XYZ file of C-alpha atoms in Angstrom:
668
model
C -0.288 -0.092 -0.093
C 1.259 3.562 -0.975
C 0.636 6.204 1.488
C 0.834 9.887 0.898
C 2.338 11.413 4.224
C 0.530 14.745 3.253
C -2.855 13.558 2.592
C -5.961 14.075 5.033
C -6.094 10.391 5.557
C -2.621 10.416 6.807
C -3.105 13.505 9.009
C -6.095 11.566 10.465
C -4.244 8.397 11.183
C -1.113 10.575 12.600
C -3.743 12.376 15.025
C -5.064 8.886 16.264
C -1.575 8.130 17.481
C -1.338 11.219 19.879
C -2.654 11.719 23.388
C -4.293 14.695 24.629
C -1.254 16.526 25.923
C 0.786 15.940 22.591
C -2.345 17.384 20.757
C -2.662 20.484 22.974
C 1.107 21.151 22.563
C 0.923 20.983 18.769
C -2.094 23.117 18.688
C 0.123 25.715 20.770
C 2.891 25.215 18.028
C 0.465 25.999 15.457
C -0.654 29.224 17.135
C 3.044 30.285 17.573
C 3.939 29.474 14.072
C 1.156 31.888 12.792
C 2.170 34.574 15.168
C 6.063 34.052 14.219
C 5.153 34.613 10.427
C 5.771 38.492 10.948
C 9.118 39.698 10.677
C 11.358 37.967 13.198
C 13.163 40.077 15.959
C 16.662 40.986 15.998
C 18.683 39.302 18.938
C 19.345 41.068 22.040
C 22.604 43.291 21.805
C 25.704 41.588 22.925
C 28.910 43.230 24.093
C 32.171 41.830 25.464
C 31.502 38.315 24.330
C 34.338 35.884 24.625
C 34.746 32.281 23.806
C 36.455 30.256 26.751
C 35.349 26.717 25.958
C 38.624 25.875 24.409
C 40.470 22.778 24.205
C 43.503 21.995 26.764
C 47.128 22.599 25.624
C 48.376 19.462 24.014
C 44.898 17.947 22.870
C 46.213 17.486 19.038
C 49.278 16.180 19.960
C 47.173 13.073 21.064
C 45.690 12.645 17.632
C 47.181 9.421 16.074
C 48.939 10.135 12.996
C 46.922 7.962 10.689
C 43.787 9.224 12.028
C 45.168 12.764 11.283
C 46.296 11.870 7.706
C 42.523 10.424 6.863
C 41.076 13.821 7.904
C 43.597 16.010 6.239
C 42.845 13.821 2.947
C 39.315 14.465 3.504
C 39.487 17.916 4.192
C 41.667 18.470 0.774
C 38.981 16.420 -1.069
C 36.442 19.160 0.468
C 38.817 21.951 -0.594
C 38.311 20.953 -4.181
C 34.571 20.726 -3.820
C 34.299 17.079 -3.660
C 31.970 15.298 -1.375
C 29.430 12.544 -1.355
C 26.089 12.615 0.498
C 23.834 9.439 0.615
C 25.275 8.065 -2.648
C 25.169 11.083 -4.778
C 28.562 12.387 -5.351
C 29.151 16.068 -5.601
C 31.788 18.481 -6.911
C 30.014 21.801 -6.149
C 31.026 22.352 -2.614
C 33.596 25.140 -3.274
C 30.401 27.267 -3.631
C 27.426 25.295 -2.775
C 23.784 26.157 -3.529
C 22.231 25.628 0.026
C 18.852 25.006 -1.341
C 19.504 22.825 -4.126
C 18.930 18.730 -4.356
C 21.645 17.659 -6.817
C 19.750 14.359 -7.076
C 16.715 15.804 -8.769
C 18.001 19.102 -10.006
C 15.408 20.793 -7.735
C 15.534 23.798 -5.513
C 13.439 24.150 -2.550
C 11.014 27.208 -2.829
C 11.531 30.267 -0.840
C 8.912 31.509 1.674
C 8.105 31.254 5.426
C 9.833 28.111 6.846
C 6.543 26.545 8.093
C 4.881 26.856 4.715
C 7.509 24.764 2.716
C 6.012 21.294 1.810
C 9.355 19.565 2.526
C 7.865 16.101 2.343
C 6.815 16.552 -1.174
C 9.992 15.715 -3.704
C 8.342 17.100 -6.543
C 8.200 20.552 -4.986
C 11.205 20.532 -2.770
C 13.469 17.870 -4.264
C 15.086 15.158 -1.989
C 14.986 16.961 1.365
C 17.610 14.771 2.926
C 20.113 15.749 0.120
C 19.361 19.544 0.823
C 19.593 19.298 4.720
C 22.706 17.222 5.012
C 25.282 19.748 3.886
C 23.794 22.202 5.998
C 24.339 20.332 9.382
C 27.736 21.998 8.692
C 29.556 18.665 9.448
C 31.842 18.924 6.707
C 33.065 22.191 7.944
C 33.927 20.907 11.165
C 36.235 18.345 9.085
C 37.762 21.422 7.569
C 38.074 23.195 11.002
C 39.610 20.118 12.417
C 42.149 20.088 9.606
C 42.909 23.624 10.480
C 43.537 22.808 14.105
C 45.860 20.070 13.128
C 47.989 21.558 10.540
C 47.674 25.447 10.684
C 46.829 25.711 7.292
C 44.697 28.810 7.133
C 43.205 27.793 3.993
C 40.763 25.546 5.745
C 39.638 28.098 8.348
C 39.152 30.681 5.411
C 36.917 28.303 3.631
C 34.989 27.498 6.775
C 34.299 31.239 7.088
C 33.415 31.636 3.647
C 30.727 29.199 3.775
C 29.425 29.971 7.038
C 28.882 33.589 5.962
C 27.207 32.429 2.746
C 24.906 30.147 4.803
C 23.973 32.848 7.136
C 23.487 35.264 4.279
C 21.159 32.651 2.311
C 19.095 31.360 5.096
C 17.883 34.352 7.110
C 15.906 33.281 10.455
C 12.589 31.490 9.772
C 13.024 31.705 5.849
C 13.213 28.457 3.806
C 13.821 24.809 4.070
C 16.538 24.811 6.668
C 14.304 26.326 9.461
C 11.536 23.773 9.380
C 13.014 20.451 11.371
C 14.575 20.945 15.032
C 17.048 18.178 14.451
C 18.828 20.008 11.733
C 19.000 23.195 13.920
C 20.283 21.244 16.873
C 22.911 19.387 14.842
C 23.929 22.636 13.157
C 24.341 24.460 16.437
C 26.558 21.599 17.729
C 28.898 21.891 14.761
C 29.219 25.695 15.252
C 30.311 25.249 18.733
C 32.813 22.694 17.644
C 34.102 24.773 14.626
C 34.651 27.832 16.723
C 36.531 25.826 19.182
C 38.474 24.199 16.527
C 39.343 27.600 14.874
C 40.339 29.088 18.194
C 44.039 29.510 17.109
C 42.842 31.418 13.809
C 43.092 35.159 14.243
C 39.521 35.551 12.591
C 37.616 33.199 14.551
C 36.291 35.856 17.144
C 35.294 38.078 14.139
C 33.556 35.111 12.340
C 31.504 34.385 15.724
C 31.240 36.526 18.878
C 32.237 39.783 16.981
C 29.857 39.033 14.131
C 26.256 40.502 14.382
C 25.030 38.220 11.836
C 26.526 34.938 13.494
C 25.011 36.269 16.758
C 21.690 36.673 15.463
C 21.769 33.153 13.527
C 22.791 31.535 17.224
C 20.066 33.384 18.994
C 17.339 32.330 16.463
C 18.345 28.845 16.409
C 18.181 28.487 20.068
C 14.781 30.698 20.243
C 13.138 28.352 17.806
C 14.632 25.277 19.579
C 13.184 26.471 22.909
C 9.803 27.137 21.194
C 9.249 23.968 19.314
C 10.467 20.931 20.790
C 9.712 17.558 19.440
C 6.534 16.159 21.388
C 4.946 13.157 22.541
C 5.039 10.354 19.764
C 7.744 12.325 17.858
C 9.939 12.632 21.069
C 12.574 10.019 19.663
C 15.924 10.876 18.718
C 15.146 14.238 17.203
C 14.290 15.707 20.781
C 17.835 14.211 21.627
C 19.591 16.247 19.156
C 17.485 19.332 19.710
C 18.270 19.156 23.488
C 22.143 18.509 22.873
C 22.465 21.251 20.361
C 20.541 23.833 22.271
C 22.902 22.715 25.550
C 26.103 22.850 23.932
C 25.243 26.290 22.439
C 24.028 27.694 25.846
C 27.098 26.542 27.347
C 29.612 27.623 24.756
C 27.815 30.666 23.334
C 26.127 31.514 26.761
C 26.225 35.423 25.755
C 22.457 36.205 25.707
C 20.139 37.050 28.547
C 18.054 34.090 27.639
C 21.136 31.485 27.847
C 20.794 30.374 31.338
C 16.939 29.593 30.668
C 17.849 27.596 27.745
C 20.517 25.902 29.170
C 18.426 24.704 32.146
C 15.549 23.609 29.838
C 17.796 21.793 27.450
C 19.772 20.163 30.211
C 16.333 18.993 31.746
C 14.827 17.649 28.448
C 18.151 15.910 27.682
C 18.343 14.159 31.086
C 14.428 13.214 30.781
C 14.830 11.820 27.083
C 18.159 10.123 27.472
C 16.285 8.122 29.949
C 13.194 7.648 28.075
C 14.723 6.815 24.915
C 16.956 3.891 26.437
C 16.198 0.637 27.975
C 17.660 -0.356 31.454
C 19.972 -2.486 29.459
C 21.624 0.246 27.596
C 20.012 -0.312 24.014
C 18.267 2.512 22.351
C 14.280 2.133 22.750
C 13.999 2.787 18.811
C 15.599 -0.519 18.141
C 17.254 1.048 15.258
C 21.100 0.672 15.889
C 22.289 3.636 13.878
C 20.146 5.708 16.066
C 21.618 4.362 19.122
C 25.149 5.466 17.677
C 23.613 8.961 17.058
C 22.237 9.478 20.538
C 25.257 8.222 22.203
C 27.400 10.661 20.128
C 25.047 13.457 21.127
C 24.851 12.638 24.659
C 28.770 12.371 24.717
C 29.137 15.983 22.880
C 26.761 17.382 25.551
C 28.695 15.997 28.565
C 31.816 17.576 26.899
C 30.311 20.886 26.723
C 28.957 20.788 30.446
C 32.329 19.736 31.476
C 34.145 22.352 29.530
C 31.809 25.049 30.825
C 32.068 23.490 34.302
C 28.317 23.031 34.420
C 27.038 20.257 36.677
C 24.822 17.501 35.071
C 22.724 14.947 36.625
C 24.486 11.736 37.356
C 21.904 9.665 35.299
C 23.155 11.311 32.126
C 26.526 9.920 32.460
C 24.898 6.583 33.622
C 22.861 6.170 30.732
C 25.753 6.965 28.300
C 27.837 4.373 30.171
C 25.097 1.889 29.913
C 24.507 2.613 26.148
C 28.720 2.060 25.487
C 28.579 -1.173 27.496
C 25.580 -2.378 25.417
C 27.275 -1.182 22.172
C 30.613 -3.241 23.179
C 28.129 -6.460 23.973
C 26.149 -6.635 20.497
C 29.039 -6.018 18.095
C 30.619 -8.859 16.023
C 34.129 -9.737 15.824
C 34.874 -6.890 13.225
C 32.940 -4.566 15.498
C 29.926 -4.336 13.324
C 26.665 -3.981 15.209
C 23.547 -5.143 14.223
C 21.652 -3.768 11.222
C 18.066 -3.253 12.806
C 15.526 -0.899 11.980
C 15.819 2.517 10.179
C 19.516 3.905 9.349
C 20.002 7.500 7.674
C 23.620 7.627 8.181
C 23.189 10.494 10.844
C 26.065 11.556 13.009
C 26.265 14.004 16.029
C 29.765 15.026 15.618
C 31.964 14.512 12.511
C 35.852 15.519 12.962
C 37.245 12.337 11.177
C 38.168 11.394 7.658
C 36.655 8.641 5.349
C 37.555 5.218 6.309
C 37.190 5.773 10.057
C 35.225 3.148 11.878
C 32.278 4.995 13.687
C 31.742 2.044 16.033
C 35.264 1.531 16.897
C 35.549 5.312 17.522
C 32.627 5.269 20.066
C 34.227 2.185 21.853
C 37.458 4.200 21.960
C 35.873 7.194 23.456
C 33.650 4.861 25.870
C 37.370 3.427 26.916
C 38.737 6.737 27.689
C 35.922 8.312 29.379
C 34.353 5.404 31.176
C 37.014 2.506 31.008
C 36.743 -0.659 29.018
C 35.678 -3.837 30.754
C 37.711 -7.087 30.535
C 35.169 -8.586 28.103
C 35.060 -5.573 25.829
C 36.343 -6.440 21.987
C 39.651 -4.969 21.131
C 39.675 -1.640 19.369
C 42.450 -1.389 16.927
C 41.157 1.450 14.744
C 42.033 5.117 15.538
C 40.084 8.302 15.242
C 40.500 11.948 15.947
C 37.198 12.527 17.887
C 38.171 10.457 20.718
C 40.949 12.704 22.051
C 39.043 15.760 21.490
C 36.138 14.329 23.453
C 38.623 12.977 25.892
C 40.306 16.231 26.691
C 37.042 17.854 27.914
C 35.104 14.961 29.561
C 36.138 14.211 33.090
C 36.808 10.628 33.473
C 33.869 8.461 34.956
C 35.864 7.344 37.705
C 36.174 10.874 39.298
C 34.297 11.232 42.348
C 31.020 13.248 41.796
C 30.668 12.546 38.348
C 28.384 9.513 38.681
C 27.033 6.973 41.214
C 28.724 3.704 41.562
C 27.162 1.157 39.458
C 27.544 -2.618 38.680
C 28.496 -3.043 35.161
C 28.150 -6.499 33.261
C 30.809 -8.857 34.608
C 30.734 -10.818 31.392
C 29.579 -9.986 27.860
C 25.777 -9.978 27.817
C 24.122 -11.938 24.990
C 20.426 -11.405 26.101
C 18.750 -8.011 26.417
C 15.253 -8.843 27.852
C 13.691 -5.485 27.878
C 14.828 -4.740 24.127
C 14.097 -8.409 23.033
C 17.584 -8.860 21.468
C 19.510 -12.087 21.569
C 22.805 -12.469 20.056
C 24.144 -16.139 19.689
C 27.784 -16.589 19.341
C 29.548 -19.704 17.977
C 32.706 -21.021 16.528
C 34.587 -19.436 13.737
C 33.245 -16.060 14.601
C 29.528 -16.904 13.777
C 27.405 -14.241 15.068
C 23.453 -14.445 14.919
C 21.059 -11.702 16.088
C 17.517 -12.949 16.929
C 14.560 -10.282 17.130
C 12.017 -10.824 19.865
C 11.710 -7.384 21.224
C 9.089 -4.540 20.830
C 7.939 -3.479 17.375
C 9.267 0.230 18.009
C 9.380 3.222 20.029
C 6.367 5.424 21.178
C 2.816 5.107 19.580
C 4.268 5.656 16.040
C 7.114 3.540 16.196
C 8.630 5.622 13.499
C 11.952 4.065 12.730
C 10.763 0.499 13.053
C 10.607 -2.235 10.604
C 8.096 -5.284 10.353
C 10.845 -7.665 11.397
C 9.404 -9.505 14.309
C 11.299 -12.742 14.923
C 13.937 -12.097 12.175
C 17.404 -13.109 12.196
C 20.528 -11.872 11.096
C 23.735 -14.021 10.680
C 27.383 -13.274 9.921
C 30.489 -15.347 9.403
C 33.660 -13.398 10.391
C 31.746 -10.129 10.067
C 30.394 -10.907 6.607
C 26.519 -10.725 6.166
C 25.332 -14.379 5.281
C 21.690 -13.810 6.176
C 21.418 -10.243 5.927
C 19.252 -7.338 7.122
C 18.625 -5.380 3.951
C 18.716 -2.084 5.561
C 16.854 1.289 4.871
C 17.825 2.788 1.647
C 15.242 5.747 1.719
C 12.723 7.729 3.642
C 10.697 10.446 1.407
C 9.979 10.534 -2.247
C 10.182 6.656 -3.262
C 7.043 5.052 -1.401
C 7.379 1.708 -3.138
C 11.240 1.163 -1.805
C 10.233 2.926 1.527
C 7.647 0.205 1.870
C 9.835 -2.779 0.542
C 12.767 -2.053 3.132
C 10.824 -2.138 6.159
C 8.405 -4.826 5.160
C 8.011 -8.337 6.478
C 9.108 -9.842 3.074
C 12.107 -7.373 3.271
C 13.543 -9.437 6.391
C 14.624 -13.044 7.337
C 11.200 -14.131 8.657
C 8.008 -15.548 7.909
C 4.969 -13.836 6.039
C 1.486 -15.200 6.125
C -1.277 -14.326 3.445
C 1.050 -11.772 1.806
C 0.526 -9.245 4.558
C 2.887 -7.455 6.894
C 3.066 -8.561 10.641
C 2.355 -4.626 11.673
C 0.373 -2.341 9.546
C 2.002 0.783 8.053
C 0.204 4.090 8.020
C 2.734 6.469 6.432
C 6.503 6.421 5.778
C 7.042 7.074 9.855
C 4.235 5.375 11.050
C 2.672 2.417 12.290
C -1.069 1.950 12.858
C -1.035 -1.523 14.254
C 2.054 -3.141 15.968
C 2.759 -6.812 16.281
C 3.820 -7.712 19.673
C 6.615 -10.365 20.371
C 7.507 -12.314 23.550
C 10.765 -14.365 23.996
C 10.153 -17.947 25.342
C 13.795 -19.372 25.663
C 17.026 -17.135 25.562
C 20.064 -19.250 26.392
C 22.636 -17.041 24.904
C 25.655 -18.818 26.205
C 28.605 -18.624 24.102
C 28.555 -21.793 21.889
C 32.237 -21.658 20.694
C 33.291 -23.587 23.608
C 31.315 -26.667 21.961
C 27.770 -26.138 23.544
C 24.538 -25.055 22.199
C 23.070 -21.669 22.294
C 19.252 -21.483 21.944
C 16.374 -18.999 21.439
C 12.589 -19.254 20.925
C 10.063 -16.314 20.634
C 6.704 -15.819 19.073
C 4.712 -12.661 17.913
C 0.940 -12.181 17.136
C 1.072 -10.024 13.935
C -1.219 -12.662 12.075
C -4.128 -13.076 14.530
C -5.704 -15.392 15.113
C -2.544 -17.611 14.303
C 0.718 -17.079 16.136
C 4.185 -17.270 14.371
C 6.871 -19.056 16.728
C 10.403 -19.559 15.845
C 13.189 -21.534 17.563
C 16.789 -21.058 16.821
C 19.496 -23.293 17.767
C 23.410 -22.788 17.279
C 25.525 -26.072 17.540
C 29.372 -25.626 18.102
C 30.310 -28.910 17.157
C 28.741 -28.783 13.769
C 28.994 -25.107 13.178
C 25.209 -25.413 12.350
C 22.236 -22.860 12.776
C 18.909 -24.507 12.738
C 15.841 -22.209 12.502
C 12.384 -23.800 12.819
C 9.087 -21.770 12.227
C 5.770 -22.610 13.321
C 2.225 -21.307 12.608
C -0.012 -21.944 15.583
C -3.336 -21.367 17.027
C -7.140 -21.143 15.737
C -6.930 -20.295 12.016
C -9.143 -21.021 8.684
C -8.400 -24.248 6.439
C -4.920 -23.003 5.298
C -2.862 -19.920 5.018
C -0.415 -18.776 2.299
C 3.201 -18.708 3.419
C 6.341 -17.038 2.119
C 9.529 -17.537 3.765
C 12.489 -14.979 3.090
C 16.170 -15.272 3.434
C 18.053 -12.405 2.304
C 21.768 -13.105 1.569
C 24.561 -10.379 1.882
C 25.989 -8.628 -1.310
C 28.995 -10.760 -1.061
C 27.391 -14.166 -1.013
C 26.839 -16.095 -4.283
C 24.163 -18.917 -3.996
C 23.761 -21.916 -6.305
C 19.927 -22.945 -5.580
C 18.903 -26.429 -6.431
C 15.297 -27.715 -5.177
C 15.463 -26.598 -1.469
C 19.378 -26.559 -0.959
C 21.455 -23.461 -1.675
C 25.413 -23.674 -1.885
C 26.805 -20.261 -0.404
C 30.145 -18.994 -1.273
C 31.860 -15.949 -0.658
C 35.585 -14.663 -0.064
C 36.938 -13.071 3.025
C 40.464 -11.737 3.370
C 41.426 -13.509 0.141
C 40.198 -17.044 1.309
C 37.321 -18.855 -0.199
C 34.595 -19.765 2.178
C 31.053 -21.436 1.849
C 27.986 -22.836 3.600
C 25.049 -25.034 2.822
C 21.708 -23.743 3.547
C 18.973 -26.558 3.568
C 15.483 -25.032 3.046
C 12.092 -26.532 4.129
C 11.035 -28.837 1.568
C 7.397 -27.999 1.917
C 7.916 -24.800 0.105
C 8.780 -24.015 -3.540
C 12.044 -22.177 -3.598
C 12.976 -19.378 -6.098
C 15.942 -16.903 -6.242
C 15.419 -13.239 -6.755
C 18.001 -10.709 -7.477
C 17.606 -6.984 -8.152
C 13.872 -7.043 -9.149
C 11.735 -3.708 -9.198
C 8.504 -4.613 -10.213
C 7.922 -5.282 -7.113
C 11.404 -4.589 -5.397
C 12.914 -7.776 -4.146
C 16.658 -8.936 -3.989
C 18.240 -5.748 -2.538
C 20.714 -4.623 -0.105
C 21.315 -1.127 1.163
C 24.848 -0.556 2.438
C 23.972 2.938 3.466
C 21.330 5.665 3.067
C 20.404 6.531 -0.360
C 22.343 3.521 -1.739
C 21.285 -0.034 -2.776
C 22.632 -2.816 -4.713
C 21.180 -6.312 -5.854
C 21.842 -9.286 -3.458
C 20.224 -12.601 -3.570
C 16.979 -13.338 -1.686
C 15.617 -16.850 -1.476
C 11.977 -17.066 -1.162
C 9.903 -20.156 -0.330
C 6.351 -20.298 -1.001
C 3.375 -22.475 -0.160
C 0.820 -23.219 2.269
C 0.212 -24.235 5.839
C -2.478 -26.958 5.967
C -5.355 -26.982 8.521
C -3.899 -29.243 11.223
C -2.637 -27.565 14.522
C -0.080 -26.543 14.461
C -0.686 -25.215 10.815
C 2.904 -25.973 9.615
C 6.366 -26.442 10.739
C 9.289 -25.307 8.590
C 12.844 -26.299 9.266
C 15.933 -24.316 7.773
C 19.389 -25.445 8.618
C 22.514 -23.614 7.961
C 25.881 -25.317 7.989
C 29.171 -23.513 7.744
C 31.947 -25.506 5.980
C 35.624 -25.543 7.233
C 38.708 -26.051 4.997
C 38.279 -29.358 3.166
C 34.633 -29.930 3.856
C 32.505 -31.370 1.258
């Protein structure tokens, strides 16, 4: 079903997911937007402003040489105007058009910000392509290159682009004043740009001595204080809004309202970090990339607090500690976390060059700030961001920064609150089993219809893969596919999704899952690891799945059952999506899988349920099937094996067994 996210029906569905308090808040927002339509006020007069939130002496000497080299190479590409955003290569960043989408060639219309139909790609273009450069994270890279090298060309380019952006985007005019997450991340970028340019003679004249900059900073904070994400929308967006507002009010605390903004932002950040995070430390959106985004934003906010000597509630550091330990627990042996839920490649703070491992960077920062535990995986990569954040954030062990807390003594494999279980076996077999909530809040905006799906890797290579996200706006058939049940490694009944979509970021009915067995003991020592869960998305039937990982045989067994009251029979489709590196030779119900890792040929055999008729699909478009999205805006063909058939009228309706056996060298 294609859903128009701007239609009257969509608005009614969206309204139905709001509570009275949220409705009241949104009515107030609408009144405020109407009142703000008139000419916006100028910011209060500022005199004697100084930037004092500088990095300690010697910080840049701690940056590893290879990380600095990657950053400088990236900065040089940017100086030539070359960049890539969401799969679109650009060479126009020497003099960017801030309103143009290079993918469609469209320019967003001018006008009062809240009148711009930003969800309409025909009118605006791809809004993500327009918004991303205006987060100014490529400018933090250039500013970091200046800080490391002292080459003023980088600083001058940053100043040129900031002045260009401020001129082209006056307060409340155009697409860059619509979304709070954009304003919050942009403020955080400006704080770090000012910090990294501190040794440049023009830094003060660009920021605190520049009335245009002061006006922009003030209006960004005024906007964020007036229009916070509310209720069913209070997900990662509200974290970005609060973190950006807090960072700016600490580092740019030059305005009469700065103290009030700082207090409000800190209160919001503390509240929403807690509400967005399970006690286990996993993000409640169950979308791994947003776990990374929220963790980055939280660490950046604490860095500003410590730089400005602003006390923060101990719960903030505690949540960030638990998030870091949870990340260390779920990554595979190559430090790749699960590919679960939506992913749009969003970052909180970017000061590194291409090729830097995001997850290794976060774990390195966690080690510097919180201290690694004995079971943490070894981090071999290097980055620029960790030394910068560690120079500002007080170590967690300092008295008064956080309460004493018991951290996991061994690596957790089951996260009961999030319904995530990681089974680990020999030869670096890694398997994620999904038996958790559908998503976060009433709309579950970034959830996929993936209940009971599995994701299997061998030495970091996707074997049974989560296909990813690809897009948000403008291509509804692709948005629908990548978050559908058929788009995941799970079972579909009667051609329906387990949960019902009401729009690209809205679910009107959500499947409920429960885990029955979760023995996530590491199977690499010769034992077995087991998991079993079920969900009610196909009422009156229940889909139950059992997964067993056996060490001795390097075998993963998946058993699907359809149970409960039902009609005479139900149509079944069982999908297994292979990673893009996997070649498959399918004969009847057996597929031989082959791939290469580090120059070594590897293989596995996938025995599929014989009751179903199996076909291989790859790169199909009508309808979409057989695709893998390595990052937002990018997709590539990959093999998907789909079995079709019927479950009969007996109880249980049917039992379908799939066995994946990994082969060692010399195995036939």
